[in-house]
Coordinates of C-alpha atoms in Angstrom, one line a residue:
M18 CA 22.1 44.0 -36.5
K19 CA 18.9 45.1 -34.7
Q20 CA 18.8 41.8 -32.8
Y21 CA 22.3 42.6 -31.5
L22 CA 21.0 45.9 -30.2
D23 CA 18.5 44.0 -28.1
Y24 CA 21.3 41.9 -26.6
L25 CA 23.3 45.1 -25.9
F26 CA 20.5 47.0 -24.3
I27 CA 19.4 44.0 -22.1
S28 CA 23.0 43.5 -21.0
I29 CA 23.3 47.2 -20.0
I30 CA 20.0 47.1 -18.2
S31 CA 20.9 43.9 -16.4
L32 CA 24.3 45.1 -15.4
F33 CA 23.0 48.4 -13.9
S34 CA 20.1 46.7 -12.2
I35 CA 22.5 44.2 -10.5
L36 CA 24.8 46.9 -9.4
V37 CA 21.9 49.0 -8.0
C38 CA 20.4 46.0 -6.2
F39 CA 23.7 45.0 -4.6
N40 CA 24.2 48.6 -3.5
K41 CA 20.7 49.3 -2.3
I42 CA 19.5 45.9 -1.1
T43 CA 18.0 46.2 2.4
Y44 CA 17.5 43.6 5.2
N45 CA 14.5 43.3 7.4
W46 CA 13.8 40.7 10.0
D47 CA 11.7 38.5 7.8
F48 CA 14.6 37.0 5.9
I49 CA 15.7 35.3 9.2
G50 CA 12.3 33.6 9.2
Y51 CA 12.9 32.4 5.6
M52 CA 16.3 31.1 6.6
G53 CA 14.7 29.2 9.4
V54 CA 12.2 27.6 7.0
V55 CA 15.0 26.5 4.7
N56 CA 16.9 25.0 7.6
S57 CA 13.7 23.2 8.6
Y58 CA 13.9 21.3 5.3
L59 CA 17.2 19.9 6.5
E60 CA 16.6 19.6 10.2
K61 CA 13.5 18.7 12.3
D62 CA 14.7 19.6 15.8
S63 CA 13.6 23.2 16.5
K64 CA 16.6 23.9 18.7
K65 CA 19.0 22.9 16.0
I66 CA 17.1 24.8 13.4
H67 CA 17.3 27.9 15.6
Q68 CA 21.0 27.5 16.3
K69 CA 21.9 26.9 12.7
T70 CA 19.9 29.9 11.5
Y71 CA 21.5 32.3 13.9
F72 CA 24.9 30.8 13.4
I73 CA 24.7 31.5 9.7
L74 CA 23.2 34.9 10.4
D75 CA 26.1 36.0 12.7
K76 CA 28.6 34.9 10.1
S77 CA 26.9 36.6 7.1
I78 CA 25.9 40.0 8.3
D79 CA 26.4 42.7 10.9
V80 CA 23.3 42.0 13.1
K81 CA 23.9 45.1 15.3
K82 CA 23.9 47.4 12.3
Y83 CA 20.5 46.1 11.1
E84 CA 19.2 45.7 14.7
L85 CA 18.3 42.0 14.0
K86 CA 18.7 41.1 17.7
S87 CA 17.4 44.3 19.3
E88 CA 15.1 44.5 22.2
G89 CA 11.6 43.0 22.3
Y90 CA 10.3 40.6 19.8
R91 CA 13.5 40.2 17.8
K92 CA 15.6 39.6 20.9
V93 CA 13.1 36.8 22.1
M94 CA 13.4 35.2 18.6
S95 CA 17.2 35.2 18.9
I96 CA 17.2 33.3 22.2
D97 CA 14.0 31.2 22.3
H98 CA 13.9 28.4 19.8
N99 CA 10.3 27.5 20.7
A100 CA 9.0 31.0 19.9
F101 CA 11.1 31.0 16.7
E102 CA 9.6 27.7 15.6
E103 CA 6.0 28.9 16.2
N104 CA 6.7 32.1 14.1
L105 CA 7.9 30.1 11.1
S106 CA 4.3 29.3 10.1
F107 CA 4.2 32.9 8.8
Y108 CA 7.0 32.1 6.4
K109 CA 6.1 28.6 5.4
I110 CA 3.2 30.0 3.4
R111 CA 5.8 31.1 0.7
P112 CA 6.8 27.6 -0.5
L113 CA 8.0 28.6 -3.9
Y114 CA 10.3 31.3 -2.5
T115 CA 11.7 29.1 0.3
M116 CA 12.1 26.1 -2.0
A117 CA 14.0 28.2 -4.5
I118 CA 16.3 29.4 -1.7
Y119 CA 16.8 25.8 -0.6
V120 CA 17.8 24.7 -4.1
L121 CA 20.4 27.5 -4.4
Y122 CA 21.6 26.7 -0.9
R123 CA 22.0 23.0 -1.7
L124 CA 23.9 23.9 -4.9
G125 CA 26.6 25.5 -2.7
F126 CA 25.6 29.1 -2.4
N127 CA 25.7 30.9 1.0
L128 CA 22.2 30.9 2.5
L129 CA 22.0 34.7 2.7
F130 CA 23.5 35.1 -0.8
S131 CA 20.8 32.7 -2.1
I132 CA 18.2 35.0 -0.7
K133 CA 19.9 38.0 -2.5
I134 CA 19.8 36.0 -5.8
L135 CA 16.1 35.5 -5.4
T136 CA 15.7 39.3 -5.1
I137 CA 18.1 40.4 -7.8
L138 CA 17.2 37.9 -10.6
P139 CA 13.4 38.7 -10.5
I140 CA 14.2 42.5 -10.7
V141 CA 16.4 41.8 -13.8
F142 CA 13.5 39.8 -15.3
I143 CA 11.0 42.6 -14.5
L144 CA 13.1 45.2 -16.3
G145 CA 13.6 42.7 -19.2
M146 CA 9.9 42.2 -19.5
L147 CA 9.3 46.0 -19.5
Y148 CA 11.9 46.4 -22.2
F149 CA 10.4 43.9 -24.6
S150 CA 6.8 45.0 -23.7
V151 CA 7.6 48.6 -24.5
K152 CA 9.6 47.7 -27.6
R153 CA 6.7 45.6 -28.9
E154 CA 4.0 48.2 -28.1
M155 CA 6.0 51.3 -29.3
N156 CA 8.0 49.5 -32.0
N157 CA 11.2 51.3 -30.9
R158 CA 14.2 49.9 -29.1
Q159 CA 15.6 53.2 -28.0
V160 CA 12.4 54.2 -26.2
A161 CA 12.2 50.8 -24.6
F162 CA 15.8 51.1 -23.4
L163 CA 15.3 54.6 -21.9
F164 CA 12.1 53.5 -20.3
S165 CA 13.7 50.5 -18.6
M166 CA 16.8 52.4 -17.6
F167 CA 14.6 55.0 -15.9
F168 CA 13.1 52.2 -13.8
V169 CA 16.5 50.8 -12.8
F170 CA 17.0 53.9 -10.6
S171 CA 13.3 54.4 -9.7
P172 CA 11.8 54.0 -6.2
L173 CA 9.9 50.9 -7.5
I174 CA 13.1 48.9 -8.0
I175 CA 14.9 50.3 -5.0
K176 CA 12.0 49.5 -2.7
I177 CA 11.6 45.9 -3.8
A178 CA 15.3 45.3 -3.6
T179 CA 15.0 43.7 -0.2
T180 CA 15.3 40.2 1.3
T181 CA 11.7 39.2 0.9
P182 CA 9.7 37.4 -1.8
D183 CA 8.2 40.7 -3.0
A184 CA 10.5 41.0 -6.1
L185 CA 9.7 37.4 -7.1
S186 CA 6.0 38.0 -6.5
G187 CA 6.2 41.3 -8.5
M188 CA 7.8 39.4 -11.4
F189 CA 5.0 36.9 -11.6
L190 CA 2.4 39.5 -11.2
L191 CA 3.7 41.6 -14.1
M192 CA 4.2 38.3 -16.1
L193 CA 0.6 37.3 -15.6
S194 CA -0.7 40.8 -16.4
L195 CA 1.3 40.9 -19.7
A196 CA 0.3 37.3 -20.6
Y197 CA -3.4 38.3 -20.0
Y198 CA -3.1 41.6 -21.8
E199 CA -1.5 39.9 -24.8
Q200 CA -3.9 37.0 -24.5
R201 CA -1.1 34.4 -24.5
N202 CA -1.8 30.7 -24.1
K203 CA -4.4 30.1 -21.3
F204 CA -2.4 27.3 -19.9
L205 CA 0.6 29.6 -19.5
Q206 CA -1.6 32.1 -17.6
I207 CA -2.8 29.3 -15.3
I208 CA 0.7 28.2 -14.5
I209 CA 1.7 31.7 -13.6
M210 CA -1.4 32.0 -11.3
F211 CA -0.3 28.9 -9.4
L212 CA 3.3 30.3 -9.1
L213 CA 1.9 33.6 -7.9
V214 CA 0.0 31.9 -5.0
A215 CA 3.0 29.7 -4.2
T216 CA 5.1 32.9 -3.9
R217 CA 2.7 35.0 -1.8
T218 CA -0.7 33.5 -0.8
D219 CA -2.3 36.9 -0.7
N220 CA -2.0 37.1 -4.5
F221 CA -5.0 34.8 -4.5
L222 CA -7.3 37.8 -4.1
W223 CA -5.9 39.5 -7.2
I224 CA -6.2 36.3 -9.2
V225 CA -9.8 35.7 -8.1
L226 CA -10.9 39.2 -9.1
L227 CA -9.1 39.0 -12.5
L228 CA -10.9 35.7 -13.3
L229 CA -14.3 37.3 -12.3
F230 CA -13.8 40.4 -14.3
D231 CA -12.6 38.3 -17.3
V232 CA -16.0 36.5 -17.2
F233 CA -18.4 39.3 -16.7
N234 CA -16.9 41.9 -19.0
K235 CA -17.0 39.4 -22.0
F236 CA -19.5 36.9 -20.8
S237 CA -19.9 33.4 -22.2
F238 CA -21.0 30.2 -20.5
K239 CA -17.9 28.4 -21.8
K240 CA -15.5 31.0 -20.3
M241 CA -17.5 31.0 -17.1
K242 CA -17.1 27.2 -16.7
I243 CA -13.4 27.4 -17.5
N244 CA -12.7 30.3 -15.1
L245 CA -14.8 28.7 -12.4
F246 CA -12.8 25.4 -12.7
I247 CA -9.5 27.4 -12.6
L248 CA -10.7 29.3 -9.5
I249 CA -11.7 26.1 -7.7
C250 CA -8.3 24.5 -8.4
I251 CA -6.4 27.6 -7.3
F252 CA -8.5 27.8 -4.1
I253 CA -7.7 24.2 -3.2
F254 CA -4.0 24.9 -3.9
Y255 CA -4.2 28.0 -1.7
Q256 CA -5.9 26.1 1.2
T257 CA -3.4 23.3 0.9
I258 CA -0.5 25.7 1.3
N259 CA -2.1 27.2 4.4
F260 CA -2.8 23.8 5.9
C261 CA 0.7 22.4 5.3
A262 CA 2.2 25.6 6.7
G263 CA 0.1 25.4 9.9
N264 CA -1.2 28.9 9.1
S265 CA -4.3 29.4 11.3
G266 CA -5.9 32.2 9.3
L267 CA -5.9 35.9 8.4
W268 CA -7.0 37.1 11.9
I269 CA -3.7 35.8 13.5
V270 CA -1.7 37.7 10.9
Y271 CA -3.9 40.8 11.3
Y272 CA -3.6 40.8 15.1
N273 CA 0.2 40.2 15.2
T274 CA 0.8 42.8 12.5
L275 CA -1.6 45.6 13.5
V276 CA -2.6 45.1 17.1
N277 CA 0.1 43.3 19.2
R278 CA 3.1 41.3 18.1
L279 CA 3.2 38.2 20.2
N280 CA 6.1 35.9 20.8
F281 CA 3.8 32.8 20.5
P282 CA 1.2 33.9 17.9
L283 CA -0.5 30.6 17.3
S284 CA -1.1 29.9 21.0
Q285 CA -1.5 33.4 22.4
T286 CA -3.6 35.3 19.8
P287 CA -7.1 36.0 21.2
K288 CA -10.3 35.2 19.1
F289 CA -11.6 37.7 16.7
N290 CA -13.3 40.7 18.2
L291 CA -14.4 44.1 16.8
Q292 CA -12.5 46.1 19.4
D293 CA -9.1 44.7 18.2
Y294 CA -10.2 44.9 14.6
Y295 CA -11.0 48.6 15.1
Y296 CA -7.7 49.2 16.8
G297 CA -5.9 47.6 13.9
Q298 CA -7.7 49.9 11.4
I299 CA -6.9 53.0 13.5
F300 CA -3.2 51.9 13.7
A301 CA -3.1 51.6 9.9
L302 CA -5.1 54.7 9.2
K303 CA -2.2 56.7 7.7
Y304 CA -1.4 53.9 5.4
T305 CA -5.1 53.5 4.5
I306 CA -5.4 57.2 3.6
F307 CA -2.3 57.0 1.3
T308 CA -3.5 53.8 -0.4
L309 CA -7.0 55.3 -0.9
F310 CA -5.4 58.4 -2.4
V311 CA -3.4 56.3 -4.9
T312 CA -6.3 54.1 -5.7
F313 CA -8.5 57.2 -6.3
I314 CA -5.8 58.5 -8.7
I315 CA -5.7 55.2 -10.6
A316 CA -9.5 55.1 -10.7
I317 CA -9.7 58.7 -12.1
L318 CA -7.1 57.9 -14.8
G319 CA -8.9 54.7 -15.7
Y320 CA -12.3 56.6 -15.9
I321 CA -10.8 59.3 -18.2
N322 CA -9.1 56.7 -20.3
F323 CA -12.1 54.5 -20.9
K324 CA -14.6 57.4 -21.2
K325 CA -12.7 59.1 -23.9
N326 CA -11.7 55.9 -25.6
Q327 CA -14.5 53.4 -25.8
N328 CA -12.6 51.2 -28.1
K329 CA -9.8 50.6 -25.7
S330 CA -8.7 47.2 -24.7
I331 CA -11.1 45.3 -22.4
Y332 CA -8.1 43.5 -21.0
V333 CA -6.6 46.7 -19.7
F334 CA -9.9 47.6 -18.1
N335 CA -10.0 44.2 -16.4
I336 CA -6.4 44.6 -15.0
V337 CA -7.2 48.2 -13.8
A338 CA -10.5 47.2 -12.2
T339 CA -8.9 44.1 -10.6
T340 CA -6.2 46.2 -9.0
I341 CA -8.5 48.9 -7.7
L342 CA -10.9 46.4 -6.1
S343 CA -8.1 44.3 -4.7
L344 CA -6.6 47.4 -3.1
L345 CA -10.0 48.3 -1.5
L346 CA -10.6 44.8 -0.2
R347 CA -7.1 44.7 1.3
L348 CA -7.9 47.8 3.3
I349 CA -10.8 46.0 4.8
L350 CA -9.2 42.6 5.3
F351 CA -5.6 43.6 6.1
P352 CA -4.7 47.3 5.9
A353 CA -1.0 46.9 6.7
Y354 CA 1.0 48.9 4.1
N355 CA 3.7 46.8 2.6
S356 CA 5.4 49.4 0.4
R357 CA 7.3 46.8 -1.6
Y358 CA 4.2 44.8 -2.6
M359 CA 1.9 47.8 -2.9
L360 CA 4.2 49.7 -5.3
I361 CA 3.9 46.8 -7.7
L362 CA 0.1 46.9 -7.4
F363 CA 0.2 50.7 -8.0
F364 CA 2.6 50.4 -11.0
I365 CA 0.8 47.7 -13.0
P366 CA -2.5 49.5 -13.7
I367 CA -0.7 52.8 -14.5
Y368 CA 1.7 51.0 -16.9
F369 CA -1.2 49.4 -18.8
L370 CA -3.1 52.7 -19.0
V371 CA 0.0 54.2 -20.6
I372 CA 0.2 51.3 -23.0
D373 CA -3.4 51.7 -23.8
N374 CA -2.7 55.3 -24.8
K375 CA 0.4 54.5 -26.7
I376 CA -0.7 56.2 -29.9
N377 CA -1.3 59.6 -28.3
I378 CA 1.8 59.4 -26.1
Y379 CA 4.0 58.2 -28.9
N380 CA 3.0 60.9 -31.3
K381 CA 3.7 63.6 -28.7
I382 CA 7.2 62.4 -28.0
R383 CA 8.3 62.0 -31.6
Y384 CA 9.9 65.4 -31.4
L385 CA 12.5 64.2 -28.9
P386 CA 16.2 64.1 -29.9
L387 CA 17.0 62.3 -33.2
F388 CA 18.7 59.5 -31.1
L389 CA 15.2 58.1 -30.5
K390 CA 14.4 58.0 -34.3
I391 CA 10.7 58.0 -33.5
K392 CA 8.1 57.8 -36.2
P393 CA 4.4 58.6 -35.4
I394 CA 2.1 55.7 -34.8
L395 CA -0.9 55.9 -37.1
S396 CA -4.3 54.8 -36.3
S397 CA -5.1 51.2 -37.3
K398 CA -8.0 52.6 -39.4
K399 CA -7.3 52.7 -43.1
T400 CA -7.5 56.1 -44.7
P401 CA -9.3 56.2 -48.0
K402 CA -7.4 57.0 -51.2
N403 CA -8.0 60.3 -53.0

């Protein structure tokens, strides 16, 4: 009977998440680039790729409503196939995402609908993982159901419900965090790491930091050798993706995102100079301040948690420390604020800090309505008999 409750709760969560995503899904210009990459798998001529992409776009969506052909850069992309082709290098570095869209497209789905599927399905999986994780930690289905339903309508889900690989990336990021926290099979963790990099190459930074914290917080030469080998393999994979995509480096992305958006970024971007780097940092200052504020809050919560509870999970500490340091390094290397991606990074450490305090939290909420049927969680320490 209890197993049927799981099926019922997951079905309700999935249904509502699908309805919310279809209603709230947003379109930004990037999905046109991903459509172009998918069409490049089928056609090599840049002019035909451009024509086919915008033909499908015009048939699938109201381009005026979403200003997909408005003035400036977007208008140039809509009329100049050479500029469009050069910009595709920014989107080819998401091979898992574009290949998944390609497979769905070849199966007969509309190209834009295929992109929507790759947004909605990961969100359903994220909520499903949260449900089973909370159920396992709290040993209560009702709490897990209410927790997941809360997130169905939260800004986190609404923000990542957009036509980008951020939902898919968030799914793998949460999956890796849970697998690491629960110390699932190491091979499974490695597979997820490769999937993460193939979805968004900037996930490489988070993975590197997690592997390093994993070694130094519980040091052993055997673990160091294993993690170093994994790191080298993932680095080679990361560089291979960049090479095959024709991605010329972080500076070009930095300059075209924060300094000046060029129609021909690979050929027109100037060499690195401190003046442009400084300008980019000033441009992103308001985003930097907000990210620093949230990072500071996470750090304070982490400090309080681990100071008061010395016996807390070292794996939670590694996840929290990895996220804090990755956020700080991103502010130096690439301070652009991607709210969809950053919300996932903000959420993960806070979630695991809550999980790490499950005994205290659970015992405080046991007085909620009887529907929850909550019993207090006792300490794992055995109490002596009288």
